[in-house]
JSON list of C-alpha atoms in Angstrom, two decimals:
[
{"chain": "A", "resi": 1, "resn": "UNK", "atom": "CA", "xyz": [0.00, 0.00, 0.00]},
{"chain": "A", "resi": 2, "resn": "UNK", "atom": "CA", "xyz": [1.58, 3.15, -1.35]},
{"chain": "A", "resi": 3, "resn": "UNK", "atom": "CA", "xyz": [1.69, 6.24, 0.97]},
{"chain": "A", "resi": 4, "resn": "UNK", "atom": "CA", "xyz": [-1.05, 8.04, -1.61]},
{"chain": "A", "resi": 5, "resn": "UNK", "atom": "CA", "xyz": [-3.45, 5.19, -0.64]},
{"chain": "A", "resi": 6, "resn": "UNK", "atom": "CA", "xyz": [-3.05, 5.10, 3.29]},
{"chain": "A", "resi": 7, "resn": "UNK", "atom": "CA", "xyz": [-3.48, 9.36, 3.34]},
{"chain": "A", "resi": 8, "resn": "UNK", "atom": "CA", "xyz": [-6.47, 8.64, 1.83]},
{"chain": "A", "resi": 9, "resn": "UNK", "atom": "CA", "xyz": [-7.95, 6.41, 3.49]},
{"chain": "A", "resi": 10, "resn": "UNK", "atom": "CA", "xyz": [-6.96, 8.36, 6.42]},
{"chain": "A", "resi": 11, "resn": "UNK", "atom": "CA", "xyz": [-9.13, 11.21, 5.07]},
{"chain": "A", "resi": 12, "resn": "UNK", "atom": "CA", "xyz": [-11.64, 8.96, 4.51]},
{"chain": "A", "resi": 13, "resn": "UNK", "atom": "CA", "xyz": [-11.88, 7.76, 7.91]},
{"chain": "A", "resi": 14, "resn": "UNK", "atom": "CA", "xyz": [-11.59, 11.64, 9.02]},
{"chain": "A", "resi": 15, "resn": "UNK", "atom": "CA", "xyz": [-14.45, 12.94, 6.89]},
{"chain": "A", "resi": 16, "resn": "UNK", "atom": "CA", "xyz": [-16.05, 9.90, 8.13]},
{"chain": "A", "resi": 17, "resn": "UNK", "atom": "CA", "xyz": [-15.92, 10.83, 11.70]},
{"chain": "A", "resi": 18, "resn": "UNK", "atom": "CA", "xyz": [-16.94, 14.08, 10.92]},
{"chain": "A", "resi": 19, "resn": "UNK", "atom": "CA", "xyz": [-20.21, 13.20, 9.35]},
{"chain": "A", "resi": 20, "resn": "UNK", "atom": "CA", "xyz": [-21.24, 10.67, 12.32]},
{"chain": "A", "resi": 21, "resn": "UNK", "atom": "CA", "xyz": [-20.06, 13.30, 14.61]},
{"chain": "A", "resi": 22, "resn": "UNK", "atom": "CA", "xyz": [-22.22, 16.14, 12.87]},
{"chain": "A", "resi": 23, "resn": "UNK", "atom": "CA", "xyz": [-25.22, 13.89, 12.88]},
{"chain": "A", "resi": 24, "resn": "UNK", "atom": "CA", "xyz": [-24.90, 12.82, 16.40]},
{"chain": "A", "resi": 25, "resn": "UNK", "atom": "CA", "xyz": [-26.57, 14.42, 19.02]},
{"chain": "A", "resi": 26, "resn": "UNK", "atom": "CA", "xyz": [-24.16, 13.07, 21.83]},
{"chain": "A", "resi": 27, "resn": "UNK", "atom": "CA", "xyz": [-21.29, 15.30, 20.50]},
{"chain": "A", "resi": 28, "resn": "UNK", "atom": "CA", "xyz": [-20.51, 19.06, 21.08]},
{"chain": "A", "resi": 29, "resn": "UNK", "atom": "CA", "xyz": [-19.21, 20.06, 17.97]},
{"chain": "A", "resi": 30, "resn": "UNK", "atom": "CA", "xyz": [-17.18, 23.81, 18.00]},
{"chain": "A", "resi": 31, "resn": "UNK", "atom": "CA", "xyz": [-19.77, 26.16, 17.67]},
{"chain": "A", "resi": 32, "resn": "UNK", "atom": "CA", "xyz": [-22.34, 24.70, 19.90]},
{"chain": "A", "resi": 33, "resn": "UNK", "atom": "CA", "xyz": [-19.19, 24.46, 22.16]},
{"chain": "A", "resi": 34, "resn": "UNK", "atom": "CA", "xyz": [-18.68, 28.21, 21.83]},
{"chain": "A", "resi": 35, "resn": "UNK", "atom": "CA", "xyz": [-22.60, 28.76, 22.76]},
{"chain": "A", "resi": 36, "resn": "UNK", "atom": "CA", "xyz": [-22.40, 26.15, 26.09]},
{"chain": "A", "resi": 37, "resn": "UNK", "atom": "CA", "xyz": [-19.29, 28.58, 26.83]},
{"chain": "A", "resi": 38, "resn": "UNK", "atom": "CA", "xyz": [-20.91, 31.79, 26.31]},
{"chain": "A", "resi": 39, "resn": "UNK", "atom": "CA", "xyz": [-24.08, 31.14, 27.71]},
{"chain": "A", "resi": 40, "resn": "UNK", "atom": "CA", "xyz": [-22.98, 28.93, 30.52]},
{"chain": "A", "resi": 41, "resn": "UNK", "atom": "CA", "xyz": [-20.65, 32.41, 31.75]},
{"chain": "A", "resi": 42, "resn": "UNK", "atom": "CA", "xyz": [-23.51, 34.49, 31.48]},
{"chain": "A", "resi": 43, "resn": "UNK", "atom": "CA", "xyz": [-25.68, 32.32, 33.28]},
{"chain": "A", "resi": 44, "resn": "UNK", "atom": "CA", "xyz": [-23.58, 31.49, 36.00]},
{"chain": "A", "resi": 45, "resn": "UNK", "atom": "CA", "xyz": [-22.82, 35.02, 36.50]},
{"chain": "A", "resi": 46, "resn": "UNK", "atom": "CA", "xyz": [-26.34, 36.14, 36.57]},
{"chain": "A", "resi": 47, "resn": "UNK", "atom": "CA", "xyz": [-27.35, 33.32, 38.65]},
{"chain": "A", "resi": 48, "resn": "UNK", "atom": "CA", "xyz": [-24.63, 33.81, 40.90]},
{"chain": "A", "resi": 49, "resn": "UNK", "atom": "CA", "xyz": [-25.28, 37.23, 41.46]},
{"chain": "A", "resi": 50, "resn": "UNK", "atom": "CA", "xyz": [-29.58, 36.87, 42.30]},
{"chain": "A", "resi": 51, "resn": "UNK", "atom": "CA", "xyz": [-28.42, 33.79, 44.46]},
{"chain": "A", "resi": 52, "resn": "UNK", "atom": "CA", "xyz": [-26.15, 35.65, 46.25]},
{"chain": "A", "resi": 53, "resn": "UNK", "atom": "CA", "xyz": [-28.30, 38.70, 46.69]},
{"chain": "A", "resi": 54, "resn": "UNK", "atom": "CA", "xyz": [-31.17, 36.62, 48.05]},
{"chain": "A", "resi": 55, "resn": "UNK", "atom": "CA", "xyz": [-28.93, 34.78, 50.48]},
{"chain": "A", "resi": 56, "resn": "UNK", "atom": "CA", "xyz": [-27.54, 38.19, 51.52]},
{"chain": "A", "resi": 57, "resn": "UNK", "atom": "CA", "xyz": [-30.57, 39.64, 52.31]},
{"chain": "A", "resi": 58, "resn": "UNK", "atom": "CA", "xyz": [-33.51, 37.00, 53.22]},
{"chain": "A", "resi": 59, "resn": "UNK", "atom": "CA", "xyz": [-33.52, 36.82, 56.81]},
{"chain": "A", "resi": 60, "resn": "UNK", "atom": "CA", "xyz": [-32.92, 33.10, 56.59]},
{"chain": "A", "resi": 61, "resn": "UNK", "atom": "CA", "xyz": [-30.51, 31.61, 54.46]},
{"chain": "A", "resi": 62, "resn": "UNK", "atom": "CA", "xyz": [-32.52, 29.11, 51.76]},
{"chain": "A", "resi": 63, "resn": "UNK", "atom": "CA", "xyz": [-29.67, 27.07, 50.75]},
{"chain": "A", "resi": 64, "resn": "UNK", "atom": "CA", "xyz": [-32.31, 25.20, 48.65]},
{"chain": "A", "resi": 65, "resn": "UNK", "atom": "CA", "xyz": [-31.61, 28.25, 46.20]},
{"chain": "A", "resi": 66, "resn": "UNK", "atom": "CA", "xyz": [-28.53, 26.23, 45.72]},
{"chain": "A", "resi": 67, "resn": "UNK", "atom": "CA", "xyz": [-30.20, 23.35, 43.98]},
{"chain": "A", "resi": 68, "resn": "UNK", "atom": "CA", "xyz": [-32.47, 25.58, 41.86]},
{"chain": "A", "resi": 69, "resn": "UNK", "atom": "CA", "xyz": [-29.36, 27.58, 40.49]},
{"chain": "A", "resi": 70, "resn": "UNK", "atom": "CA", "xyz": [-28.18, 24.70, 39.13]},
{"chain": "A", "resi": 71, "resn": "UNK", "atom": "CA", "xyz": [-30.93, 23.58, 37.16]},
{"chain": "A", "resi": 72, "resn": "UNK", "atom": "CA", "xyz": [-31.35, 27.16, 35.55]},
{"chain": "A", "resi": 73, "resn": "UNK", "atom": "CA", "xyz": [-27.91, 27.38, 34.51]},
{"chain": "A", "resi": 74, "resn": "UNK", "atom": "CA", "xyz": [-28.02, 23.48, 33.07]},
{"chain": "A", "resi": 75, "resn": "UNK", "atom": "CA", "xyz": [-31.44, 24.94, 31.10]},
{"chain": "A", "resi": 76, "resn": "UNK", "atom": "CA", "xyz": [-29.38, 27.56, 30.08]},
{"chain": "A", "resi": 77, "resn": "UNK", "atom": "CA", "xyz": [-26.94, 25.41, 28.54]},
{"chain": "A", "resi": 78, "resn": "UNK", "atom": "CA", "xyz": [-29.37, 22.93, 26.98]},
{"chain": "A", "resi": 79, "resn": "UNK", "atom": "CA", "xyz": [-31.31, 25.69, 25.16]},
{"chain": "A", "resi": 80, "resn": "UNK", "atom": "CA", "xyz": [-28.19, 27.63, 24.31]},
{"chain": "A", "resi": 81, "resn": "UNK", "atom": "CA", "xyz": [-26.55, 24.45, 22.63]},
{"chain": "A", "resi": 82, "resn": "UNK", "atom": "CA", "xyz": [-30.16, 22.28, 21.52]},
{"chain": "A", "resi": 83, "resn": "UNK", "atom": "CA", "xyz": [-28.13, 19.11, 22.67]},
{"chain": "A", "resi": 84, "resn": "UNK", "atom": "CA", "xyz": [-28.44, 17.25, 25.84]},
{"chain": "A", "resi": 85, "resn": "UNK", "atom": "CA", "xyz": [-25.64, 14.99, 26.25]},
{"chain": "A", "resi": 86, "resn": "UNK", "atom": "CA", "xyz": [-22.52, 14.24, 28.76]},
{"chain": "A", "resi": 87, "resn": "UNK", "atom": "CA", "xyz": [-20.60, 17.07, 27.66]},
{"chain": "A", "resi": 88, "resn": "UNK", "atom": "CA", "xyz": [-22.94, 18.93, 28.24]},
{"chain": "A", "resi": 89, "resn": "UNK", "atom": "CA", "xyz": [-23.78, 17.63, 31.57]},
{"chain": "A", "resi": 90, "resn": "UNK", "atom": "CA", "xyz": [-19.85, 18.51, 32.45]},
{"chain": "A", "resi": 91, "resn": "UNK", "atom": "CA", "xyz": [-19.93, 21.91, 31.45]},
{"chain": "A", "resi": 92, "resn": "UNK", "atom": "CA", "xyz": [-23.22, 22.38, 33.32]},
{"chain": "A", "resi": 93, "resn": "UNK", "atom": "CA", "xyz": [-21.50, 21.18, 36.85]},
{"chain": "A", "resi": 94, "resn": "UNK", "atom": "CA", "xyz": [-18.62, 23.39, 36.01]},
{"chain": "A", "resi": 95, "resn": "UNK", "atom": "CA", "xyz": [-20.68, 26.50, 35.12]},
{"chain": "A", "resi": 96, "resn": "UNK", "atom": "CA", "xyz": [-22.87, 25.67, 38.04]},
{"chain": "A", "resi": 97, "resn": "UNK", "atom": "CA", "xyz": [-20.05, 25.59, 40.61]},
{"chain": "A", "resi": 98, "resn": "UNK", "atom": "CA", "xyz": [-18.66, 28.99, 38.93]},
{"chain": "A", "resi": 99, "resn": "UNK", "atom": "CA", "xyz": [-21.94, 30.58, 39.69]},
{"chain": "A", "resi": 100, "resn": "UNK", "atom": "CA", "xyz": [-21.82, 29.25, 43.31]},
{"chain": "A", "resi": 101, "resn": "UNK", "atom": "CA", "xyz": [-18.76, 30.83, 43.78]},
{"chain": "A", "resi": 102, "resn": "UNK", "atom": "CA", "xyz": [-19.95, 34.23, 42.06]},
{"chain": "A", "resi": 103, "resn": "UNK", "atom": "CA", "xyz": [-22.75, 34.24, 44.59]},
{"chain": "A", "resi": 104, "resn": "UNK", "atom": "CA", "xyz": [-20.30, 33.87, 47.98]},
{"chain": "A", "resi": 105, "resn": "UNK", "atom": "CA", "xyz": [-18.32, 36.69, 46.02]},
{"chain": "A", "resi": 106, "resn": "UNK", "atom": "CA", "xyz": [-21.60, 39.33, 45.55]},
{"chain": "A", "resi": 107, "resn": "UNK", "atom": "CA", "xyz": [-22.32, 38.63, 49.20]},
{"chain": "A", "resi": 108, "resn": "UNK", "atom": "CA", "xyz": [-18.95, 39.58, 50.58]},
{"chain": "A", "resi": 109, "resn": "UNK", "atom": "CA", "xyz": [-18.75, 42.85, 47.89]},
{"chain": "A", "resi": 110, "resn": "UNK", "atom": "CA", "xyz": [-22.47, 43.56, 49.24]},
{"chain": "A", "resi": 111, "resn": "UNK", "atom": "CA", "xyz": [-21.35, 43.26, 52.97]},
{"chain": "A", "resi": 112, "resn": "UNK", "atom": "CA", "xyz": [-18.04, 45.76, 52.09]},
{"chain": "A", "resi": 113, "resn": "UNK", "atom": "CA", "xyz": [-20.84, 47.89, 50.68]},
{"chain": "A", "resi": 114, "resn": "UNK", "atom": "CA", "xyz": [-23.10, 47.71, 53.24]},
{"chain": "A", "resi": 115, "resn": "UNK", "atom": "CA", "xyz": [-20.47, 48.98, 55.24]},
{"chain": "A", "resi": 116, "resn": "UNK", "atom": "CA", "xyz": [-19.49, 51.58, 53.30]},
{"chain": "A", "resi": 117, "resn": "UNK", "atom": "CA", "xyz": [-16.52, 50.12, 51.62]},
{"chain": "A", "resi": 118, "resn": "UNK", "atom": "CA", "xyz": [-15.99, 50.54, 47.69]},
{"chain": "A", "resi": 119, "resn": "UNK", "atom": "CA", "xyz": [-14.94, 47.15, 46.41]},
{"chain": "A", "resi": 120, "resn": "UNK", "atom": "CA", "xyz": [-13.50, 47.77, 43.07]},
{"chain": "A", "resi": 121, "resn": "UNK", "atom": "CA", "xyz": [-12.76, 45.14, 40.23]},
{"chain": "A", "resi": 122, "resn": "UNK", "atom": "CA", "xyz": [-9.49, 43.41, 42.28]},
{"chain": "A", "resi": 123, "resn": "UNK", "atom": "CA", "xyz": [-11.43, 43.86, 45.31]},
{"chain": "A", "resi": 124, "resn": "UNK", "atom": "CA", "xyz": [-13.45, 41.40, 43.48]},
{"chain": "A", "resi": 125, "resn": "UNK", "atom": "CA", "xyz": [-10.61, 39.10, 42.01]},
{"chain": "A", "resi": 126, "resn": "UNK", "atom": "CA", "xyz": [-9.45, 39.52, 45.58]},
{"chain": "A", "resi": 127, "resn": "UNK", "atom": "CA", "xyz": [-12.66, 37.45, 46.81]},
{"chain": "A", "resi": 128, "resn": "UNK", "atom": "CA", "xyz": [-11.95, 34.32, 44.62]},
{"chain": "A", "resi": 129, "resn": "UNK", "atom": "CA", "xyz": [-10.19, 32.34, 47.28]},
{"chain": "A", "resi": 130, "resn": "UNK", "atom": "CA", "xyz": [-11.73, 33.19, 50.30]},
{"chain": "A", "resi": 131, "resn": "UNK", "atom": "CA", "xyz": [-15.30, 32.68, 48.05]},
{"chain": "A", "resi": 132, "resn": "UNK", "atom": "CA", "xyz": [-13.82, 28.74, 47.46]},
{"chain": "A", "resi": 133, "resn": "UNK", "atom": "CA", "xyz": [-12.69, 28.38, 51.06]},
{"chain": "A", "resi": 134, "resn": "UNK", "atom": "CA", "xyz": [-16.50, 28.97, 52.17]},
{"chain": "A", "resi": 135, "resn": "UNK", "atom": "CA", "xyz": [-17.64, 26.46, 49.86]},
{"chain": "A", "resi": 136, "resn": "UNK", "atom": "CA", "xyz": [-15.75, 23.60, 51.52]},
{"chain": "A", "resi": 137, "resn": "UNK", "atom": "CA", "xyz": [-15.47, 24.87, 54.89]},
{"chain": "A", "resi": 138, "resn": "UNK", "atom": "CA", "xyz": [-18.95, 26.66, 55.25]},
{"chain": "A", "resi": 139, "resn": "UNK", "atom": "CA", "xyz": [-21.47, 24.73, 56.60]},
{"chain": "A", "resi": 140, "resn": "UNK", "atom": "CA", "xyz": [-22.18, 21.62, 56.23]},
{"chain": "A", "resi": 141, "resn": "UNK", "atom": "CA", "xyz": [-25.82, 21.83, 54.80]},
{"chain": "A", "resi": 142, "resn": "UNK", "atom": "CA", "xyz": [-24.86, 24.18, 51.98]},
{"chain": "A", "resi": 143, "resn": "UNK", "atom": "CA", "xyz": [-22.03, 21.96, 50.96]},
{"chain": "A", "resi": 144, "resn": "UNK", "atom": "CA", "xyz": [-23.87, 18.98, 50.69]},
{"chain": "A", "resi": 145, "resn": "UNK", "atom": "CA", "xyz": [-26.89, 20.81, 48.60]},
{"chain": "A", "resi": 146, "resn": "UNK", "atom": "CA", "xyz": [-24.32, 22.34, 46.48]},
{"chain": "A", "resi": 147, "resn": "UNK", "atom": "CA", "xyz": [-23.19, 19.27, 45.82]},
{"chain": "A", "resi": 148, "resn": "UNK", "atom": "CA", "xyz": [-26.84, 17.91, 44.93]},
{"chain": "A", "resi": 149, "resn": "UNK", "atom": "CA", "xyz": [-26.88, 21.29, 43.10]},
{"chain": "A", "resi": 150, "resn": "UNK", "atom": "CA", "xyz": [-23.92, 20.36, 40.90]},
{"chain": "A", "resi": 151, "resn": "UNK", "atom": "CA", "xyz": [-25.56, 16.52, 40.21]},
{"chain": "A", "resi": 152, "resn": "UNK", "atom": "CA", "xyz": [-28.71, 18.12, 39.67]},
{"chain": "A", "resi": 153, "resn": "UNK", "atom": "CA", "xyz": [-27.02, 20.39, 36.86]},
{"chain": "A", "resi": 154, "resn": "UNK", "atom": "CA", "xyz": [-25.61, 17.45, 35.54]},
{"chain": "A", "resi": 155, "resn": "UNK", "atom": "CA", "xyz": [-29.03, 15.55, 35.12]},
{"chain": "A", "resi": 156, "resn": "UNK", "atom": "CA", "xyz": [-30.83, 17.84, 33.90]},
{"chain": "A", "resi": 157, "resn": "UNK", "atom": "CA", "xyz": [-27.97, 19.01, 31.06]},
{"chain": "A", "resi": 158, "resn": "UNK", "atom": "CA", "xyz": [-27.41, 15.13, 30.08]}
]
């Protein structure tokens, strides 16, 4: 077999992966992975922000809201990409545990405000790690419905 014949059967096998790939539903292919990308940020960034603005100022903390956040950003993903598969499930925990962090980090920027202190955008950046230390060493509750949050996310998205 000359070196013509195995390049194209090499293309051959690449164009044919492409075609099952296009008319699968269970792959992502780039632009639908640019939507889960885009969407998934803005979701968990407005979710984020509402759940941490409701758990800053009810006068009880509903950590439920935890569990609910991540099955609006997983419905954000599904309608931004029109596929629900495993990939998509993935992206949906990640973008769901982004937006759990954004929340811890828009209730410590509105507790500097409440008290009068501008937080600017490092004072934000600044928030990242302390936001991920509260996740894990919060309490227990919120962990564990975070954590149903996140497989929640993932259910709905696959």
């Amino acid at each position: 077999m000359s070196l013509k014949d195995r390049y194209e059967q090499y293309q051959q096998r690449k164009e044919a992966q492409k075609y099952f790939r296009s008319h699968n539903d269970q792959f992502l292919n780039s632009s639908q992975w640019i939507k889960v990308i885009v969407y998934g940020l803005i979701a968990a960034i407005a979710v984020g922000a509402v759940l941490g603005v409701l758990i800053a100022y009810a006068p009880i903390t509903m950590v439920w809201f935890y569990i609910i956040s991540g099955y609006f950003v997983a419905m954000a993903i599904t309608k931004a990409s029109g596929v629900q598969c495993q990939q998509a499930g993935y992206a949906a925990m990640v973008f769901t545990f982004l937006s759990y962090v954004f929340s811890i980090m828009t209730m410590y920027a509105l507790s500097y405000a409440n008290a009068g202190i501008n937080v600017g955008i490092m004072g934000l950046i600044s928030f990242i790690w302390p936001s991920l230390k509260y996740i894990f060493t919060g309490n227990i509750i919120g962990t564990l419905l975070m954590l149903v949050g996140l497989y929640e996310a993932y259910m709905v998205a696959k």
